[in-house]
Amino acid sequence: MAKTVGKTLGWGLVGASTIAHEWMIDAIRAQPGNSVAALLSSNTERGAEYAAAHGIAQSYTTLDALLSDPAVDAFYISTTNELHAAQAIAAAAAGKHVLCEKPLAMNLADGRAIVAACRSAGVVLGTNHHLRNAATHQAMRDLVRSGAIGTPLFARVFHAVQLPAHLQGWRVQKADAGGGVVLDITVHDADTLRFLLDAEPVEAIAMTPAAGPLEDGVMAVLRFDNGVLAQLHDAFNVPHAGTGIEIHGSLGSLVGRDVMTQRPVGEVRLRSAEGERVVAVEPHNVYAHSLAAFNRAVQGQGAPAATGEDGLRSLAAALAVLEAARTGQRTPVAAV
Ligand code: NDP
């Protein structure tokens, strides 16, 4: 039976991961009444070390052990991507709420199965698309909704970075773990654009560099159902490009710089006939913001910042980009 009321939420971490270490453990502990109750790692020694380093009382090596722990009310799943579906579905069946990392799954069938399992179990499902939690993106969305740029027509995303050495591993080596820039970064772009535009991508064209079995860069265009064309540049191997996102409309343009990042930084400018101004933004920790919305959803108030359906739709867009790059064809984004 899933927890819906009460003051505490015990988390089971699925995966002794970098993202949990760098951001999510602190973000969980920043929520009133939340605790990290247990960890699941495939490796006994590494799991025990990770648990000790982070002050986590229990370290398990089997999913069944974590599922049976009564102190665990919710799973935070940050394993490599091919594992998300089975772990999320098992959590739902045991009545645990699920916050799953992106991409929600490796394919739409698995993503749909996660959403269906959580819905039928009555547990909360969130996808940890962090960027829509950023104050910069929230300010941009408010301005788009208020009509400050008129009718949105075009968008450009700059999300080409140098992948740090400690994150290279499966991302650049293992297609069967969901490596490659599209499932890692483009899926975030798609989610952020969906959030900013209140629109759904319907079609993709894309090219990737020719070399290598796993793409380390992509140039793509997504067409949205409100007519917006969005251009995306994502890469793992360019250290000095900088990140940003722009929305260009009939009356104005929004220009976000250094905003496609985990850190609460960046600047948004609004340009219109009245001139150019910096948009006032109060930065906050994006992961803590995501956790706060998830906590409210568990208490029956609203939905996670990015729901399971959001994870599924953003995955569908990323898969269309991959398919378009593979075939060289305009590719429809599959219905979810
Ligand atoms: P990591 O490579 O750090 O961790 C993934 C898995 O790799 C862990 O579950 C762990 O397995 C295993 N692992 C960790 N260290 C080792 C090691 N030394 N040797 C062998 N295996 C190891 O991945 P990330 O934290 O970068 O990414 C995890 C997930 O989070 C992915 O789905 C990714 O897409 C997502 N992500 C999301 C971000 C966001 O901002 N929303 C940012 C970064 C990642 P085990 O549990 O068996 O120990």
Coordinates of C-alpha atoms and ligand atoms in Angstrom, one line a residue:
M1 CA 0.0 0.0 0.0
A2 CA 1.6 3.3 -1.1
K3 CA 2.1 6.0 1.5
T4 CA -0.2 9.0 0.9
V5 CA -0.2 10.9 4.2
G6 CA 2.3 11.3 7.0
K7 CA 5.3 13.4 7.8
T8 CA 8.1 11.1 6.7
L9 CA 9.3 9.6 3.4
G10 CA 12.1 7.0 3.5
W11 CA 14.0 6.6 0.2
G12 CA 15.7 3.6 -1.3
L13 CA 18.4 4.6 -3.7
V14 CA 18.6 2.2 -6.6
G15 CA 22.2 2.6 -7.9
A16 CA 25.3 3.7 -6.3
S17 CA 25.5 6.5 -8.8
T18 CA 27.3 9.8 -9.4
I19 CA 24.1 11.8 -9.7
A20 CA 22.9 10.6 -6.3
H21 CA 26.3 11.4 -4.8
E22 CA 26.6 14.8 -6.4
W23 CA 23.0 16.1 -6.1
M24 CA 20.2 13.8 -5.1
I25 CA 21.2 12.6 -1.6
D26 CA 21.5 16.2 -0.4
A27 CA 18.3 17.2 -2.2
I28 CA 16.4 14.3 -0.5
R29 CA 17.8 15.2 2.9
A30 CA 16.8 18.9 2.4
Q31 CA 13.1 17.9 2.4
P32 CA 11.5 17.9 5.8
G33 CA 10.9 14.4 7.0
N34 CA 12.8 12.7 4.2
S35 CA 15.6 10.3 4.8
V36 CA 17.8 8.0 2.7
A37 CA 16.9 4.7 4.3
A38 CA 18.8 2.2 2.1
L39 CA 20.9 1.7 -1.0
L40 CA 20.9 -1.0 -3.7
S41 CA 24.2 -1.7 -5.5
S42 CA 25.1 -4.7 -7.7
N43 CA 28.5 -4.8 -6.0
T44 CA 28.7 -5.6 -2.3
E45 CA 32.0 -3.8 -1.6
R46 CA 31.3 -0.7 -3.6
G47 CA 27.8 -0.5 -2.2
A48 CA 29.0 -0.8 1.4
E49 CA 31.7 1.9 0.8
Y50 CA 29.1 4.2 -0.9
A51 CA 26.6 3.7 2.0
A52 CA 29.3 4.4 4.6
A53 CA 30.5 7.5 2.8
H54 CA 27.0 8.9 2.6
G55 CA 25.7 7.8 6.1
I56 CA 23.2 5.3 4.6
A57 CA 22.2 2.7 7.2
Q58 CA 21.4 -0.2 4.8
S59 CA 23.2 -1.4 1.7
Y60 CA 21.6 -4.3 -0.2
T61 CA 22.7 -6.2 -3.3
T62 CA 19.3 -7.6 -4.3
L63 CA 16.2 -5.8 -5.4
D64 CA 14.0 -8.1 -3.3
A65 CA 15.9 -7.0 -0.2
L66 CA 15.3 -3.3 -0.9
L67 CA 11.6 -4.0 -1.9
S68 CA 11.1 -5.8 1.5
D69 CA 12.6 -3.0 3.6
P70 CA 9.6 -1.4 5.5
A71 CA 11.6 1.8 6.0
V72 CA 11.6 2.4 2.2
D73 CA 8.5 4.3 0.9
A74 CA 9.9 5.5 -2.4
F75 CA 12.6 4.5 -4.9
Y76 CA 15.0 6.9 -6.5
I77 CA 16.3 5.0 -9.5
S78 CA 19.6 6.2 -11.0
T79 CA 21.0 3.0 -12.4
T80 CA 22.1 2.8 -16.1
N81 CA 19.2 3.2 -18.4
E82 CA 18.5 -0.4 -19.4
L83 CA 17.7 -1.2 -15.8
H84 CA 15.1 1.5 -15.1
A85 CA 12.0 -0.3 -16.4
A86 CA 12.3 -3.6 -14.4
Q87 CA 13.3 -1.7 -11.2
A88 CA 10.5 0.8 -11.5
I89 CA 7.8 -1.8 -12.2
A90 CA 9.0 -3.9 -9.3
A91 CA 8.8 -0.9 -7.0
A92 CA 5.3 -0.1 -8.1
A93 CA 4.2 -3.6 -7.5
A94 CA 5.5 -3.4 -4.0
G95 CA 3.6 -0.1 -3.4
K96 CA 6.7 2.2 -3.5
H97 CA 6.6 5.6 -5.1
V98 CA 9.1 6.0 -7.9
L99 CA 11.3 8.9 -8.9
C100 CA 13.2 7.6 -12.0
E101 CA 16.1 9.1 -13.8
K102 CA 15.9 10.1 -17.4
P103 CA 15.6 8.6 -20.0
L104 CA 12.6 6.9 -18.3
A105 CA 13.4 3.8 -20.3
M106 CA 15.3 2.6 -23.4
N107 CA 12.2 2.3 -25.5
L108 CA 8.5 3.3 -25.5
A109 CA 7.1 -0.1 -24.7
D110 CA 9.1 -0.2 -21.5
G111 CA 8.3 3.4 -20.7
R112 CA 4.6 2.7 -21.2
A113 CA 4.9 -0.3 -18.9
I114 CA 6.4 1.8 -16.1
V115 CA 3.6 4.4 -16.4
A116 CA 0.9 1.7 -16.4
A117 CA 2.4 -0.2 -13.5
C118 CA 2.6 3.0 -11.3
R119 CA -0.9 4.1 -12.3
S120 CA -2.5 0.7 -11.5
A121 CA -0.5 0.5 -8.2
G122 CA -1.6 4.0 -7.2
V123 CA 1.9 5.2 -6.6
V124 CA 3.4 8.5 -7.6
L125 CA 5.8 8.4 -10.6
G126 CA 8.2 11.2 -11.5
T127 CA 10.9 11.5 -14.1
N128 CA 13.9 13.5 -12.9
H129 CA 14.1 16.0 -15.8
H130 CA 15.8 18.6 -13.7
L131 CA 15.9 21.6 -16.1
R132 CA 12.1 22.4 -15.8
N133 CA 12.8 22.9 -12.1
A134 CA 15.3 25.7 -12.8
A135 CA 14.2 29.3 -11.9
T136 CA 15.5 30.5 -15.3
H137 CA 13.3 28.1 -17.3
Q138 CA 10.3 28.8 -15.0
A139 CA 10.8 32.5 -15.7
M140 CA 11.0 31.9 -19.4
R141 CA 7.9 29.7 -19.4
D142 CA 5.9 32.4 -17.5
L143 CA 7.0 35.0 -20.0
V144 CA 6.0 32.8 -23.0
R145 CA 2.6 32.1 -21.4
S146 CA 2.1 35.8 -20.6
G147 CA 2.5 36.7 -24.3
A148 CA 5.7 38.7 -23.8
I149 CA 7.2 37.4 -27.0
G150 CA 3.9 37.1 -28.9
T151 CA 3.5 33.9 -30.8
P152 CA 6.5 31.5 -30.4
L153 CA 7.9 30.6 -33.8
F154 CA 11.4 29.3 -33.4
A155 CA 13.7 27.9 -30.6
R156 CA 17.4 27.1 -30.4
V157 CA 19.0 24.9 -27.9
F158 CA 22.8 24.9 -27.2
H159 CA 23.6 21.9 -25.1
A160 CA 27.0 20.9 -26.3
V161 CA 29.5 20.3 -23.5
Q162 CA 32.7 18.4 -22.6
L163 CA 31.6 15.3 -20.8
P164 CA 33.9 15.1 -17.7
A165 CA 36.2 12.1 -17.5
H166 CA 34.3 10.5 -14.5
L167 CA 31.1 10.5 -16.5
Q168 CA 32.5 9.0 -19.7
G169 CA 32.1 5.2 -18.9
W170 CA 28.8 3.7 -20.2
R171 CA 27.7 7.0 -21.8
V172 CA 30.4 6.7 -24.5
Q173 CA 30.9 2.9 -24.5
K174 CA 27.7 1.1 -24.0
A175 CA 24.7 1.4 -26.4
D176 CA 22.9 -1.3 -24.5
A177 CA 23.0 0.8 -21.4
G178 CA 21.5 3.7 -23.2
G179 CA 24.8 5.5 -23.9
G180 CA 25.1 8.3 -26.6
V181 CA 24.3 12.0 -26.5
V182 CA 20.7 11.7 -27.6
L183 CA 19.4 9.6 -24.7
D184 CA 21.6 11.6 -22.4
I185 CA 21.2 15.2 -23.4
T186 CA 18.6 15.5 -26.3
V187 CA 16.0 13.9 -24.1
H188 CA 16.5 16.8 -21.6
D189 CA 16.2 19.4 -24.5
A190 CA 13.0 17.8 -25.6
D191 CA 11.6 18.0 -22.1
T192 CA 12.7 21.6 -21.5
L193 CA 11.1 22.7 -24.8
R194 CA 7.9 20.9 -24.1
F195 CA 7.8 22.7 -20.7
L196 CA 8.7 26.1 -22.2
L197 CA 6.3 25.9 -25.1
D198 CA 3.4 24.0 -23.7
A199 CA 3.5 22.0 -26.9
E200 CA 4.4 18.5 -28.1
P201 CA 7.1 17.6 -30.7
V202 CA 5.6 15.8 -33.7
E203 CA 8.5 15.4 -36.1
A204 CA 12.3 15.2 -36.2
I205 CA 15.2 15.5 -38.6
A206 CA 18.7 14.9 -37.4
M207 CA 22.3 14.2 -38.3
T208 CA 25.1 12.8 -36.1
P209 CA 28.9 12.8 -36.8
A210 CA 29.8 9.8 -38.8
A211 CA 32.5 8.3 -36.6
G212 CA 32.0 5.7 -33.8
P213 CA 29.2 3.3 -32.8
L214 CA 27.7 5.7 -30.3
E215 CA 26.9 9.3 -31.2
D216 CA 28.9 11.9 -29.3
G217 CA 27.1 14.8 -31.0
V218 CA 23.9 15.6 -32.8
M219 CA 22.3 18.5 -34.8
A220 CA 18.5 18.1 -34.9
V221 CA 15.3 20.0 -35.7
L222 CA 12.0 19.2 -33.9
R223 CA 8.7 20.5 -35.2
F224 CA 6.1 21.1 -32.5
D225 CA 2.3 20.8 -32.7
N226 CA 2.0 24.6 -32.3
G227 CA 4.2 25.1 -35.4
V228 CA 7.4 26.0 -33.5
L229 CA 10.6 24.7 -35.1
A230 CA 13.4 24.0 -32.6
Q231 CA 17.0 23.5 -33.5
L232 CA 19.2 21.4 -31.1
H233 CA 22.9 21.1 -30.9
D234 CA 24.1 18.5 -28.3
A235 CA 27.6 17.1 -27.8
F236 CA 29.9 15.4 -25.4
N237 CA 33.2 16.7 -26.9
V238 CA 33.2 20.5 -27.1
P239 CA 34.6 22.2 -24.0
H240 CA 34.0 25.8 -24.9
A241 CA 30.6 26.0 -26.6
G242 CA 28.6 27.2 -23.6
T243 CA 25.0 26.3 -23.1
G244 CA 21.8 28.2 -23.8
I245 CA 18.2 28.2 -25.0
E246 CA 16.4 30.8 -27.1
I247 CA 12.7 31.2 -27.9
H248 CA 11.9 33.6 -30.7
G249 CA 8.4 34.9 -31.2
S250 CA 6.4 37.4 -33.3
L251 CA 6.9 40.2 -30.7
G252 CA 10.1 39.3 -28.9
S253 CA 12.9 36.9 -28.1
L254 CA 13.9 35.2 -24.9
V255 CA 17.6 34.4 -24.7
G256 CA 18.9 32.1 -21.9
R257 CA 22.6 31.7 -21.4
D258 CA 24.4 29.1 -19.3
V259 CA 21.0 27.6 -18.4
M260 CA 21.3 24.0 -19.6
T261 CA 23.1 22.9 -16.5
Q262 CA 22.6 21.2 -13.1
R263 CA 23.8 24.3 -11.2
P264 CA 21.4 27.1 -10.3
V265 CA 23.1 29.7 -12.5
G266 CA 22.5 31.4 -15.8
E267 CA 20.8 34.5 -17.2
V268 CA 17.7 35.2 -19.2
R269 CA 17.2 38.3 -21.3
L270 CA 14.0 39.5 -23.0
R271 CA 14.3 41.5 -26.2
S272 CA 11.3 43.3 -27.7
A273 CA 10.3 46.6 -29.3
E274 CA 10.8 48.1 -25.8
G275 CA 14.5 47.1 -25.8
E276 CA 16.4 44.5 -23.9
R277 CA 16.3 43.6 -20.2
V278 CA 17.6 41.0 -17.9
V279 CA 14.8 39.0 -16.4
A280 CA 14.8 38.9 -12.6
V281 CA 15.3 35.3 -11.4
E282 CA 15.8 33.9 -7.9
P283 CA 18.0 30.8 -8.4
H284 CA 17.2 27.7 -6.4
N285 CA 18.6 24.1 -6.3
V286 CA 16.8 22.3 -9.1
Y287 CA 17.0 18.9 -7.6
A288 CA 15.6 20.0 -4.3
H289 CA 12.8 21.7 -6.2
S290 CA 12.1 18.5 -8.0
L291 CA 12.0 16.6 -4.7
A292 CA 9.7 19.1 -3.1
A293 CA 7.2 18.7 -5.9
F294 CA 7.5 14.9 -5.5
N295 CA 6.8 15.2 -1.8
R296 CA 3.7 17.3 -2.4
A297 CA 2.5 14.7 -4.9
V298 CA 2.9 11.9 -2.4
Q299 CA 0.8 14.0 0.0
G300 CA -1.9 14.2 -2.7
Q301 CA -1.1 17.8 -3.8
G302 CA -0.4 18.1 -7.5
A303 CA 2.0 16.1 -9.6
P304 CA 5.8 15.7 -9.8
A305 CA 7.6 18.5 -11.7
A306 CA 8.0 16.0 -14.6
T307 CA 5.5 13.1 -14.5
G308 CA 5.9 9.6 -15.9
E309 CA 4.0 10.8 -19.0
D310 CA 6.5 13.7 -19.4
G311 CA 9.3 11.2 -19.3
L312 CA 7.6 9.1 -21.9
R313 CA 6.9 12.0 -24.3
S314 CA 10.4 13.3 -24.0
L315 CA 11.8 9.8 -24.6
A316 CA 9.6 9.5 -27.7
A317 CA 11.1 12.8 -29.1
A318 CA 14.6 11.6 -28.4
L319 CA 14.0 8.2 -30.0
A320 CA 12.6 10.0 -33.1
V321 CA 15.8 12.1 -33.3
L322 CA 17.9 8.8 -33.1
E323 CA 15.8 7.2 -35.8
A324 CA 15.9 10.3 -38.0
A325 CA 19.7 10.4 -37.7
R326 CA 20.0 6.7 -38.5
T327 CA 17.7 6.8 -41.6
G328 CA 18.2 10.3 -42.8
Q329 CA 14.5 10.7 -43.0
R330 CA 11.9 13.1 -41.4
T331 CA 10.6 10.9 -38.6
P332 CA 7.3 11.3 -36.7
V333 CA 7.5 11.4 -33.0
A334 CA 5.5 8.3 -31.9
A335 CA 2.3 8.7 -30.0
V336 CA 2.6 7.6 -26.4
Ligands
NDP1 P1 26.9 6.3 -12.8 O1 27.8 5.6 -13.9 O2 27.6 7.1 -11.8 O3 26.1 5.2 -12.1 C1 25.2 4.3 -12.8 C2 25.4 2.9 -12.3 O4 26.8 2.5 -12.5 C3 25.2 2.8 -10.8 O5 23.9 2.3 -10.6 C4 26.3 1.8 -10.3 O6 25.7 0.5 -10.2 C5 27.2 1.7 -11.4 N1 28.6 2.1 -11.0 C6 28.9 3.2 -10.3 N2 30.2 3.3 -10.1 C7 30.7 2.2 -10.6 C8 32.0 1.6 -10.7 N3 33.1 2.3 -10.2 N4 32.2 0.4 -11.3 C9 31.1 -0.2 -11.9 N5 29.9 0.2 -11.8 C10 29.7 1.4 -11.2 O7 25.8 7.1 -13.6 P2 25.2 8.5 -13.5 O8 25.0 8.9 -12.0 O9 26.0 9.5 -14.3 O10 23.8 8.3 -14.2 C11 22.8 7.4 -13.6 C12 21.5 7.7 -14.2 O11 21.1 9.1 -13.9 C13 21.3 7.6 -15.7 O12 20.0 7.2 -16.0 C14 21.5 9.0 -16.2 O13 20.9 9.2 -17.4 C15 20.9 9.8 -15.1 N6 21.4 11.1 -14.9 C16 20.5 12.2 -14.7 C17 20.9 13.4 -14.5 C18 20.0 14.5 -14.2 O14 20.4 15.7 -14.0 N7 18.7 14.3 -14.2 C19 22.4 13.8 -14.4 C20 23.2 12.6 -14.5 C21 22.7 11.3 -14.7 P3 25.5 -0.3 -8.9 O15 24.2 0.3 -8.4 O16 25.4 -1.7 -9.3 O17 26.6 0.0 -8.0

